[in-house]
C-alpha atoms as one frame of an Amber mdcrd trajectory, in Angstrom:
protein
  35.045-133.238 119.385  37.760-131.787 121.582  38.282-128.067 121.402  41.054
-127.326 118.910  40.981-130.865 117.442  40.962-131.043 113.639  37.656-131.795
 111.946  37.037-135.483 111.378  37.626-136.603 107.793  34.584-138.232 106.104
  36.724-141.328 105.390  37.275-142.040 109.085  35.397-145.089 110.336  35.310
-148.856 110.588  34.303-150.821 107.491  33.583-154.401 106.424  34.491-155.794
 102.998  31.355-156.326 100.923  32.701-157.078  97.448  35.770-157.286  95.303
  36.016-156.549  91.581  38.940-157.858  89.531  39.532-156.644  85.967  36.008
-155.196  85.860  34.286-158.447  86.943  32.884-159.330  90.380  35.089-161.807
  92.247  32.823-164.717  93.188  35.335-166.210  95.643  34.357-165.611  99.252
  36.594-163.010 100.866  36.327-161.356 104.255  37.984-158.232 105.475  37.924
-155.114 107.574  39.243-151.595 107.147  39.763-149.113 109.979  40.568-145.487
 109.161  41.531-142.993 111.853  42.697-139.419 111.436  46.244-140.519 110.554
  46.282-144.300 110.129  44.584-146.994 108.146  44.544-150.698 108.979  43.367
-153.404 106.590  42.938-157.115 107.274  41.800-159.392 104.421  41.306-163.156
 104.042  40.157-165.053 100.987  40.202-168.474  99.431  43.292-169.305  97.443
  43.612-171.767  94.558  44.577-174.458  97.097  42.013-174.827  99.929  44.866
-175.539 102.381  46.398-172.094 101.747  44.087-169.098 102.175  45.254-165.767
 100.830  45.851-163.316 103.692  46.875-159.661 103.776  47.251-157.234 106.634
  48.865-153.830 106.799  49.048-150.601 108.718  49.684-147.351 106.871  49.786
-143.678 107.614  47.682-141.714 105.140  46.968-138.248 103.826  44.553-137.021
 101.150  45.991-135.796  97.864  43.102-134.431  95.763  41.025-137.497  94.714
  43.701-139.910  95.938  45.122-141.080  99.232  48.888-141.057  99.755  49.943
-143.862 102.105  53.198-144.928 103.741  53.507-148.542 104.877  54.282-149.017
 108.572  53.827-152.818 108.754  52.529-155.236 106.152  52.474-158.898 105.236
  50.667-161.233 102.848  50.615-164.885 101.838  51.041-166.200  98.320  49.343
-169.140  96.568  51.838-171.570  98.158  51.123-170.347 101.687  54.448-168.539
 102.005  54.394-165.432 104.195  55.949-162.259 102.781  56.765-159.316 105.050
  56.836-155.983 103.243  59.505-153.350 103.697  58.252-150.425 105.832  58.319
-146.971 104.252  56.891-147.960 100.850  54.701-145.150  99.535  51.550-145.741
  97.479  49.101-143.328  95.910  45.646-144.891  95.545  42.311-143.657  94.326
  39.755-143.893  97.153  36.086-143.040  96.596  33.544-142.327  99.335  30.157
-143.552  98.072  27.097-143.297 100.400  28.462-145.068 103.477  30.951-147.095
 101.491  34.612-146.735 100.672  35.963-148.027  97.370  39.712-148.608  97.266
  41.056-148.959  93.759  43.873-151.429  93.152  44.232-150.407  89.501  41.977
-148.998  86.756  39.582-151.989  86.770  40.043-153.673  90.167  38.768-152.435
  93.518  37.526-153.392  96.978  34.182-152.102  98.316  33.882-151.672 102.071
  30.653-150.738 103.904  30.783-148.555 107.020  29.706-150.534 110.082  30.801
-148.039 112.753
């Protein structure tokens, strides 16, 4: 660590998606994804099967982030996703989200709502 640099946050690292839970049940569809968290930014890249095999569901975004108690406050810098018809949607920068994020023994769990979350395992 550089002299005078802030202490590294325990969330910082590079993670691979290991599982997804939707409405309290494991999602059996194969999804892949990565999460990179630095001192000020977070990048997520996800890909999964959609209802139509010709149109995978994709999501990627870059956010700034800051801890707020047990949650993480994020501001969208760049984001896009595809829908079930393969249409690409670009999100408006500046959107703020407050999400619950749990650090669990080398894993990060990002909650999407009260019963749905993504589990990422630290790989670096």
